[in-house]
XYZ file of C-alpha atoms in Angstrom:
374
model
C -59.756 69.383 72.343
C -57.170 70.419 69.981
C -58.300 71.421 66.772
C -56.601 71.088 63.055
C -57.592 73.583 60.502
C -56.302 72.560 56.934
C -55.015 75.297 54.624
C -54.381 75.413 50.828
C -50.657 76.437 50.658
C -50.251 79.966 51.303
C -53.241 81.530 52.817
C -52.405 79.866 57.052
C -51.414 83.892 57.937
C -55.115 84.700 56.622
C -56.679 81.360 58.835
C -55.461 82.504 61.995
C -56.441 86.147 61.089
C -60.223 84.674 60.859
C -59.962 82.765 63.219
C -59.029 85.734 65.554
C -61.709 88.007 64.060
C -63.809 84.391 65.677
C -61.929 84.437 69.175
C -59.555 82.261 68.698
C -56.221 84.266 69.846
C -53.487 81.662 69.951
C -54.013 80.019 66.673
C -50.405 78.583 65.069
C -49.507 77.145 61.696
C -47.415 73.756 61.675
C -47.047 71.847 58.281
C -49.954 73.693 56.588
C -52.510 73.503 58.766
C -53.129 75.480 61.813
C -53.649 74.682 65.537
C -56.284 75.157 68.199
C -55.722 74.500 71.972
C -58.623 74.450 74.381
C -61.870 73.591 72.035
C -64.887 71.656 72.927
C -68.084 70.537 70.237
C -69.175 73.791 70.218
C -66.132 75.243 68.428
C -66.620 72.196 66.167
C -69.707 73.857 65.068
C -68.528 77.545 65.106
C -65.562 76.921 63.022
C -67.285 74.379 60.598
C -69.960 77.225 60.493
C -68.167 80.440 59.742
C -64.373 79.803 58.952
C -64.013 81.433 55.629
C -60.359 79.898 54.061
C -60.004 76.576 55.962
C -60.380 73.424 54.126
C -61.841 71.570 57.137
C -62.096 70.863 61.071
C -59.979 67.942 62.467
C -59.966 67.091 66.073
C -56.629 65.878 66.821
C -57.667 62.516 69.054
C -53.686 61.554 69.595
C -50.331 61.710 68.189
C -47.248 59.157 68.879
C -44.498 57.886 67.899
C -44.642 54.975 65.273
C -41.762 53.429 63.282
C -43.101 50.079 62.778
C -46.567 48.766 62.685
C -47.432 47.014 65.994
C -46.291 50.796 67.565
C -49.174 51.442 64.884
C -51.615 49.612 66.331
C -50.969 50.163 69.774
C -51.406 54.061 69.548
C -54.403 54.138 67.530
C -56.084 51.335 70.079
C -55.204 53.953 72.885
C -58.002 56.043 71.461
C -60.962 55.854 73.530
C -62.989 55.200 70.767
C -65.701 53.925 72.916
C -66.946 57.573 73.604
C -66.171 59.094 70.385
C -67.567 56.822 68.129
C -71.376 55.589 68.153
C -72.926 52.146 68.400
C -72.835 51.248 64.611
C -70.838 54.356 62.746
C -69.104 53.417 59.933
C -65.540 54.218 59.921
C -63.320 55.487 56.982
C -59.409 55.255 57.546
C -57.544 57.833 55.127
C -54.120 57.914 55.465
C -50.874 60.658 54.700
C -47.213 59.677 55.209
C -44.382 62.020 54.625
C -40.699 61.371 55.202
C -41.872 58.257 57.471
C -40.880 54.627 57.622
C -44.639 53.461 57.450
C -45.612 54.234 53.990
C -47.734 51.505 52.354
C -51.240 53.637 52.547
C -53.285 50.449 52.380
C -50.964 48.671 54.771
C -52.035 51.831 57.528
C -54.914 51.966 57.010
C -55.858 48.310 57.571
C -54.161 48.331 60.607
C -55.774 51.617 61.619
C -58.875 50.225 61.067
C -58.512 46.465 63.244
C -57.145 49.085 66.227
C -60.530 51.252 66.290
C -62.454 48.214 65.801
C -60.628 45.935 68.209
C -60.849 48.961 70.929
C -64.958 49.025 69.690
C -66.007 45.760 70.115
C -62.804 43.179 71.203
C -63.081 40.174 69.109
C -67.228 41.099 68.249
C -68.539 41.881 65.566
C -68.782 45.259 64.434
C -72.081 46.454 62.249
C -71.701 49.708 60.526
C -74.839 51.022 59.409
C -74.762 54.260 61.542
C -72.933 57.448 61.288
C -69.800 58.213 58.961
C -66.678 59.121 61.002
C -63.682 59.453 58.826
C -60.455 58.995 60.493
C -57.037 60.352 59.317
C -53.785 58.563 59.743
C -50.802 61.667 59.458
C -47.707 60.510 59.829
C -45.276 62.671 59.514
C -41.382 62.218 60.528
C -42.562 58.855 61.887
C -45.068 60.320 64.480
C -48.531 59.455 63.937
C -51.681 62.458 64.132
C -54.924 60.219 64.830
C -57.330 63.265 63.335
C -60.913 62.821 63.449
C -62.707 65.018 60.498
C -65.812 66.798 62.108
C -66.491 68.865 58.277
C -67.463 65.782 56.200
C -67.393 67.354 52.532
C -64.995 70.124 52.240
C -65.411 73.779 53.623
C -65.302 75.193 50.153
C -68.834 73.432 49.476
C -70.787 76.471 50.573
C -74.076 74.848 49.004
C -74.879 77.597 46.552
C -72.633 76.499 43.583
C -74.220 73.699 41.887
C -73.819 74.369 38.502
C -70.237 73.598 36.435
C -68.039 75.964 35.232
C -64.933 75.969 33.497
C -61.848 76.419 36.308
C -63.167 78.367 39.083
C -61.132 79.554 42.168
C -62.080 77.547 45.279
C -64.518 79.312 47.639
C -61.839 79.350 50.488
C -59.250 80.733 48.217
C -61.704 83.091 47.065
C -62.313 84.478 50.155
C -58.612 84.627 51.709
C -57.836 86.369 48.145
C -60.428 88.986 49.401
C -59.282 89.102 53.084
C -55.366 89.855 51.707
C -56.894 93.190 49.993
C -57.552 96.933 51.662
C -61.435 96.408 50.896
C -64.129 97.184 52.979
C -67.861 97.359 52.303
C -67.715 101.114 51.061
C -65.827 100.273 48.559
C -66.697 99.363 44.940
C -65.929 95.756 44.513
C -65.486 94.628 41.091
C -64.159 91.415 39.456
C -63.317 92.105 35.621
C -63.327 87.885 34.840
C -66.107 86.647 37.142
C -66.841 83.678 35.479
C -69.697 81.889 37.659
C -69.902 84.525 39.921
C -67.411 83.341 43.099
C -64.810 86.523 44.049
C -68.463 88.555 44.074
C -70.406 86.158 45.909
C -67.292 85.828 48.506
C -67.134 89.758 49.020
C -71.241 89.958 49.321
C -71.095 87.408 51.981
C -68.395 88.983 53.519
C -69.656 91.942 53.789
C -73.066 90.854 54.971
C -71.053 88.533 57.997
C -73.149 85.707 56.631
C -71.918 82.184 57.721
C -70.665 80.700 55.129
C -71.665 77.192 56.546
C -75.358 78.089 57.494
C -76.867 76.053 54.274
C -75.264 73.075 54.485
C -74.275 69.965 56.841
C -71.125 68.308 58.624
C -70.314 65.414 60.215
C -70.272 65.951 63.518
C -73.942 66.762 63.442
C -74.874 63.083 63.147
C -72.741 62.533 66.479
C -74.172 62.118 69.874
C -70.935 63.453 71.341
C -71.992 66.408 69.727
C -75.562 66.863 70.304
C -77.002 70.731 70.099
C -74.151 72.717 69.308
C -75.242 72.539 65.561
C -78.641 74.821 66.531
C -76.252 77.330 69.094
C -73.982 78.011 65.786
C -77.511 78.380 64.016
C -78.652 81.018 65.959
C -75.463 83.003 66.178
C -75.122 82.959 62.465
C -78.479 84.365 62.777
C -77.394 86.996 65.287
C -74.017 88.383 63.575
C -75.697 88.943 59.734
C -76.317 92.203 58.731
C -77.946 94.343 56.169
C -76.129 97.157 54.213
C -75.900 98.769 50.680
C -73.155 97.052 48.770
C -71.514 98.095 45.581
C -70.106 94.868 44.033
C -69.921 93.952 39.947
C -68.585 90.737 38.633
C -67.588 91.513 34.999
C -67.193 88.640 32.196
C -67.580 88.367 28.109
C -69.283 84.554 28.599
C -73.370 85.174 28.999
C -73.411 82.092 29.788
C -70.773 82.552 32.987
C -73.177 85.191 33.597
C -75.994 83.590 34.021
C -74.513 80.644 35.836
C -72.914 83.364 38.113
C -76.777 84.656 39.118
C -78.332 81.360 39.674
C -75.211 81.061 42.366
C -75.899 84.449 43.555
C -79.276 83.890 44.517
C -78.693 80.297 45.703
C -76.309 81.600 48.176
C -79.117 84.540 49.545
C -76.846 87.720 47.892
C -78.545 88.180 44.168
C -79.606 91.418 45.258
C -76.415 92.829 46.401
C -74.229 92.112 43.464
C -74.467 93.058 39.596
C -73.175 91.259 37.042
C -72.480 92.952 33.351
C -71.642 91.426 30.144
C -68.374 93.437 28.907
C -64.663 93.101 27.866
C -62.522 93.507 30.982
C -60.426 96.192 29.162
C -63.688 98.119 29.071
C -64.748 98.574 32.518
C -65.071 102.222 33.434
C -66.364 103.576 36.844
C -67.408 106.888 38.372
C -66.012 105.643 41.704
C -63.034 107.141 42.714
C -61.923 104.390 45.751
C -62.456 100.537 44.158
C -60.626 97.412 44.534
C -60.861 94.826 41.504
C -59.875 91.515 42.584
C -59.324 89.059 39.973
C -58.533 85.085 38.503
C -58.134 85.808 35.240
C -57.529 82.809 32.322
C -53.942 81.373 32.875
C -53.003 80.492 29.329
C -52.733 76.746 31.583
C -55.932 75.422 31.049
C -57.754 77.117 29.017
C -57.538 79.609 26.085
C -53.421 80.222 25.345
C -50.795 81.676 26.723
C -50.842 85.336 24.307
C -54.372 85.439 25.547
C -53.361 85.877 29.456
C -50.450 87.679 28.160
C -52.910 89.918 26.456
C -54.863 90.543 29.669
C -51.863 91.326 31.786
C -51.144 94.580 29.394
C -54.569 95.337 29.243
C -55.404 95.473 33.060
C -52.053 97.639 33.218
C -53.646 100.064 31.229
C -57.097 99.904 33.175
C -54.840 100.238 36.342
C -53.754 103.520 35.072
C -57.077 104.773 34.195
C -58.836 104.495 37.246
C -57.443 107.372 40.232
C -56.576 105.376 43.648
C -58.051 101.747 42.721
C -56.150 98.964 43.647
C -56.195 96.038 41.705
C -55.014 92.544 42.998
C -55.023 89.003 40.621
C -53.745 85.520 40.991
C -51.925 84.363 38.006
C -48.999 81.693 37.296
C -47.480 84.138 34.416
C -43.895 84.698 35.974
C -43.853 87.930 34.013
C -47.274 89.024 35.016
C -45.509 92.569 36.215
C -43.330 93.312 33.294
C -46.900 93.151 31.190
C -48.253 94.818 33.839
C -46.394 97.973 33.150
C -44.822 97.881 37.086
C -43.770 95.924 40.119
C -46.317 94.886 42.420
C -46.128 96.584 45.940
C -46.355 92.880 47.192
C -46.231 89.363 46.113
C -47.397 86.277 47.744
C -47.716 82.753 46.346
C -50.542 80.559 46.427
C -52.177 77.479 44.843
C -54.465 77.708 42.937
C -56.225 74.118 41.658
C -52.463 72.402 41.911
C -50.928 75.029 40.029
C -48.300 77.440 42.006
C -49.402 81.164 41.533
C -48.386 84.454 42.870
C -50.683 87.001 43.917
C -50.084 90.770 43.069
C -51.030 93.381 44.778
C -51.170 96.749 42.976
C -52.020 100.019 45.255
C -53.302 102.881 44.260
C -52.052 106.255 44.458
C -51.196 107.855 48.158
C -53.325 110.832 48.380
C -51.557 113.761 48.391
C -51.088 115.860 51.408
C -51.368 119.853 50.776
C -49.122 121.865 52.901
C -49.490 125.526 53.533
C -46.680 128.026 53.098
């Protein structure tokens, strides 16, 4: 199988890093997503179960040439849906067309749909009251990706954040946001505008190797083309957590983000290893002299205005200052977020965030200083 891992724009480089840490050595990015060569069900289930920053798992089924309809139809009929699809599933067409002479999204899908049932059952009837495959129609550049989605719901649905909260950072970009930082678990982790708790719970989870898909369900489980892999991702999930003494605050001036942010906590198994404190961001103080504060603070976009974000740029310069080899690291859409700051970021990426284009900054701390003897 080749495999399709979608990526909000920005964060592919920190895919193919997890999926490395996972095994997967010869990952590539193409058109924001990135590739895998060589997979079977059982990477299905691996990746679905402990890919961090991918949106979801696509098994690339075929991809042609198509500049007209009946080359449409022909190519998706090619598809030996007969042993991918069960007796009864019910199919879902979705479509995506980019620079391409087949455009009309209803139009492709329909015909996507009469291929994969024509190939099913000929000129028969075709009941769908089993299992839900969703099907993706890419064209791109006039050739066609026939992409079969193995995730179902999106990877950022962990399971443990069920209650809502005013503009929260995806749980994928949450976690790539953590994996582009120098943290590691002996390090204080702090985020100074937690709101319902996901930067903390990201880092606890991370630093505990829990699977970030153990609590929920896919697809592909319902398939019998994939039969039993499900329980061997189980069980290695099971394997690879660990225990260890964490350090992590999420910070916020909302009680009632606060409270929101521990139901979450202990939904997703990690209450115990992160503290959250009601207090002014510009107030934070810490006996710790090696932290990393990771941060989405309000944009001035969508809520509050733009002085206030404006406001907390200066202020986390200051805190920046205060605290002896921190490094502090936030994802903002001001475009003079480093001006406010009080200095240039040692690096810059950009990233979206919700559909709005941010940049990333990445403030190091101090070098330590090397004595020398005379």
């Amino acid at each position: 199988m080749k495999l399709l891992i979608p990526t909000a724009a920005g964060i592919e480089a920190v895919v193919k890093r997890q999926l490395a840490r996972l095994g997967y050595l010869d990952a590539r990015a193409v058109n924001g997503r990135v590739a895998v060569d060589g997979c079977n069900w059982l990477d299905v289930a691996r990746l679905n179960m402990f890919l961090r920053s991918g949106e979801r798992v696509l098994v690339q089924l075929a991809r042609f040439e198509a500049t007209d309809f009946d080359a449409l139809f022909e190519g998706v009929a090619a598809v030996p849906w007969r042993d991918i699809i069960d007796k009864d599933g019910r199919v879902t067409v979705v479509t995506k067309s980019v620079n391409s002479k087949l455009f009309a999204h209803h139009s492709i899908q329909s015909i996507g749909k009469k291929a994969i049932v024509k190939t099913l059952v000929g000129n028969g009837f075709w009941q769908e009251t089993g299992a839900d495959y969703r099907v993706e129609l890419d064209i791109t550049d006039d050739v066609v990706s026939v992409n079969l989605d193995t995730t179902g719901v999106g990877l950022h649905k962990r399971g443990y954040r069920t209650i809502p909260y005013d503009a929260p950072v995806k749980e994928t970009v949450a976690a790539a946001l953590i994996d582009l930082t120098v943290w590691n678990p002996d390090k204080t982790f702090t985020d100074l505008f937690c709101g319902s708790g996901t930067l903390p719970i990201e880092a606890a989870l991370k630093a505990l190797n829990v699977a970030v898909g153990a609590n929920r369900r896919f697809d592909y489980e319902q398939w019998s083309a994939a039969s039993g892999v499900r329980s061997i991702a189980q069980q290695e999930a099971q394997d690879v957590r660990v225990r260890r003494k964490l350090e992590i605050i999420g910070g916020d001036v909302s009680q009632r983000a606060l409270d929101i942010a521990r139901v979450h906590a202990a939904q997703a198994g990690v209450d115990e290893y992160v503290k959250f404190v009601l207090q002014p961001a510009a107030k934070f103080t810490s006996g710790a002299s090696y932290g990393v504060n990771v941060s989405n603070p309000p944009y001035g976009v969508r809520l509050g205005d733009e002085d206030e974000a404006r406001a907390v740029a200066c202020d986390m310069g200051k805190l920046y200052r205060s605290l002896d080899k921190w490094n502090f690291y936030f994802l903002t859409p001001l475009l003079d977020f480093e001006r406010l700051f009080g200095r240039r970021a040692d690096k810059k990426r950009y990233i979206y965030n919700a559909g709005i284009k941010c940049s990333y900054y990445s403030f190091n701390g101090p070098k330590p200083t090397v004595s020398t003897k005379v």
